[in-house]
Amino acid sequence: SEVLALGNTTGATKIEVDNTSSGIDFIDNAKARFGTGDDLSIYHDSSHSYIEDSGTGRLIIKSDYFEVDNAAGNEAMLEAIQDGAVNLYHNGSKKFETTSGGTKVFGDIDISGVMFKSSGDLELKAATTRIKGITTNENLAAFIENGAVELYHDNSKKFETTSTGIEVSGTSSTFAGVVTANDTIQVQNDDSGFICRNSAGTVIGTI
């Protein structure tokens, strides 16, 4: 059997709308249904629009360049490119991209309850890596390429590696290597003692 729209005399088993000002209108909650068991429905209620897949199998969208835009059609929200990237946007600005080697993130990453797990080695690569307090934004540690490793207490640097050893601010214990500091450094071992280096020179004595 055939269903012919007005003006369609081709004899084909299809509905054809051949006027650019024409269309097929569905009122609120009227569904366009597909499948023998009405597995797929497209409809709009008084508030929202729905694509509803209630049957078996998957809902598959086929495209070589899939894009989701805002209602005005002037900002991309998501792009999925065949043999290429998947891009995610925030307010028209790309924030996430998949690549052949992994992913790219544009901007900050804020993770609640951060935990990194890896069955192998975990590598963080950056020219300078800083760890800061979540509420105070104070420095906790810094790792500088071709430079120092710095450790902080209450945003005050207490420990730093140098090309010749380490530098310590305050009192500490158990070190190996060259130590430079203006304050007293205590070394605890079987022969308890201390080493104090200042502008007057190095003094070695017992505690």
GROMACS .gro file of C-alpha atoms in nm, residues 61-195:
model
  135
   61ILE     CA    1   2.362   0.786   1.583
   62LYS     CA    2   2.572   0.762   1.266
   63SER     CA    3   2.773   1.059   1.145
   64ASP     CA    4   3.125   1.138   1.028
   65TYR     CA    5   3.108   1.469   1.219
   66PHE     CA    6   2.860   1.478   1.508
   67GLU     CA    7   2.802   1.815   1.675
   68VAL     CA    8   2.574   1.935   1.952
   69ASP     CA    9   2.517   2.312   1.954
   70ASN     CA   10   2.335   2.553   2.183
   71ALA     CA   11   1.976   2.652   2.106
   72ALA     CA   12   2.087   2.963   1.918
   73GLY     CA   13   2.317   2.755   1.696
   74ASN     CA   14   2.619   2.979   1.752
   75GLU     CA   15   2.819   2.774   2.006
   76ALA     CA   16   2.938   2.414   1.996
   77MET     CA   17   2.891   2.209   2.312
   78LEU     CA   18   3.020   1.872   2.186
   79GLU     CA   19   3.195   1.748   1.873
   80ALA     CA   20   3.270   1.389   1.775
   81ILE     CA   21   3.479   1.354   1.458
   82GLN     CA   22   3.522   1.030   1.267
   83ASP     CA   23   3.881   0.902   1.296
   84GLY     CA   24   3.957   1.211   1.503
   85ALA     CA   25   3.889   1.397   1.823
   86VAL     CA   26   3.601   1.420   2.065
   87ASN     CA   27   3.582   1.778   2.194
   88LEU     CA   28   3.393   1.915   2.493
   89TYR     CA   29   3.317   2.286   2.535
   90HIS     CA   30   3.221   2.522   2.815
   91ASN     CA   31   3.048   2.842   2.709
   92GLY     CA   32   3.190   2.805   2.359
   93SER     CA   33   3.547   2.744   2.477
   94LYS     CA   34   3.707   2.402   2.424
   95LYS     CA   35   3.808   2.242   2.754
   96PHE     CA   36   3.871   1.876   2.665
   97GLU     CA   37   4.001   1.697   2.357
   98THR     CA   38   4.089   1.336   2.282
   99THR     CA   39   4.403   1.276   2.073
  100SER     CA   40   4.579   0.976   1.919
  101GLY     CA   41   4.813   0.971   2.219
  102GLY     CA   42   4.562   1.038   2.498
  103THR     CA   43   4.379   1.355   2.599
  104LYS     CA   44   4.430   1.730   2.629
  105VAL     CA   45   4.275   1.951   2.896
  106PHE     CA   46   4.251   2.328   2.853
  107GLY     CA   47   4.233   2.503   3.190
  108ASP     CA   48   4.234   2.379   3.548
  109ILE     CA   49   4.127   2.039   3.681
  110ASP     CA   50   3.944   2.049   4.014
  111ILE     CA   51   3.892   1.702   4.161
  112SER     CA   52   3.725   1.641   4.497
  113GLY     CA   53   3.903   1.371   4.700
  114VAL     CA   54   4.189   1.332   4.451
  115MET     CA   55   4.336   0.983   4.417
  116PHE     CA   56   4.571   0.859   4.145
  117LYS     CA   57   4.616   0.485   4.103
  118SER     CA   58   4.835   0.307   3.853
  119SER     CA   59   4.953  -0.050   3.815
  120GLY     CA   60   5.279   0.093   3.679
  121ASP     CA   61   5.463   0.420   3.728
  122LEU     CA   62   5.271   0.744   3.765
  123GLU     CA   63   5.431   1.034   3.577
  124LEU     CA   64   5.342   1.402   3.612
  125LYS     CA   65   5.523   1.613   3.351
  126ALA     CA   66   5.558   1.991   3.373
  127ALA     CA   67   5.835   2.250   3.376
  128THR     CA   68   5.727   2.340   3.730
  129THR     CA   69   5.483   2.141   3.941
  130ARG     CA   70   5.335   2.303   4.251
  131ILE     CA   71   5.117   2.147   4.518
  132LYS     CA   72   4.898   2.399   4.702
  133GLY     CA   73   4.645   2.395   4.983
  134ILE     CA   74   4.286   2.363   4.865
  135THR     CA   75   4.141   2.629   5.096
  136THR     CA   76   4.437   2.865   5.150
  137ASN     CA   77   4.614   2.827   4.813
  138GLU     CA   78   4.938   2.821   5.013
  139ASN     CA   79   5.246   2.646   4.877
  140LEU     CA   80   5.301   2.293   5.006
  141ALA     CA   81   5.569   2.171   4.764
  142ALA     CA   82   5.731   2.268   4.435
  143PHE     CA   83   5.922   2.058   4.181
  144ILE     CA   84   6.121   2.267   3.931
  145GLU     CA   85   6.273   2.120   3.614
  146ASN     CA   86   6.655   2.149   3.618
  147GLY     CA   87   6.621   2.311   3.958
  148ALA     CA   88   6.510   2.268   4.314
  149VAL     CA   89   6.262   2.058   4.504
  150GLU     CA   90   6.102   2.280   4.768
  151LEU     CA   91   5.902   2.182   5.076
  152TYR     CA   92   5.693   2.427   5.276
  153HIS     CA   93   5.536   2.455   5.620
  154ASP     CA   94   5.244   2.697   5.652
  155ASN     CA   95   5.353   2.861   5.323
  156SER     CA   96   5.708   2.912   5.452
  157LYS     CA   97   5.985   2.730   5.266
  158LYS     CA   98   6.176   2.498   5.501
  159PHE     CA   99   6.365   2.264   5.266
  160GLU     CA  100   6.525   2.306   4.924
  161THR     CA  101   6.758   2.093   4.715
  162THR     CA  102   7.051   2.266   4.544
  163SER     CA  103   7.320   2.169   4.295
  164THR     CA  104   7.555   2.090   4.587
  165GLY     CA  105   7.316   1.944   4.843
  166ILE     CA  106   7.030   2.095   5.042
  167GLU     CA  107   6.934   2.414   5.219
  168VAL     CA  108   6.723   2.405   5.535
  169SER     CA  109   6.549   2.683   5.723
  170GLY     CA  110   6.486   2.602   6.090
  171THR     CA  111   6.580   2.294   6.292
  172SER     CA  112   6.593   1.947   6.140
  173SER     CA  113   6.764   1.612   6.180
  174THR     CA  114   6.937   1.327   5.993
  175PHE     CA  115   7.096   1.461   5.676
  176ALA     CA  116   7.360   1.342   5.431
  177GLY     CA  117   7.543   1.570   5.192
  178VAL     CA  118   7.632   1.938   5.203
  179VAL     CA  119   7.410   2.144   5.431
  180THR     CA  120   7.379   2.523   5.426
  181ALA     CA  121   7.163   2.701   5.683
  182ASN     CA  122   7.158   3.004   5.905
  183ASP     CA  123   6.992   2.822   6.194
  184THR     CA  124   7.097   2.520   6.398
  185ILE     CA  125   7.076   2.176   6.236
  186GLN     CA  126   7.066   1.877   6.472
  187VAL     CA  127   7.198   1.542   6.353
  188GLN     CA  128   7.074   1.250   6.566
  189ASN     CA  129   7.285   0.936   6.559
  190ASP     CA  130   7.488   0.715   6.795
  191ASP     CA  131   7.728   1.003   6.852
  192SER     CA  132   7.463   1.268   6.915
  193GLY     CA  133   7.586   1.609   6.812
  194PHE     CA  134   7.509   1.915   6.609
  195ILE     CA  135   7.652   2.104   6.320
   0.00000   0.00000   0.00000
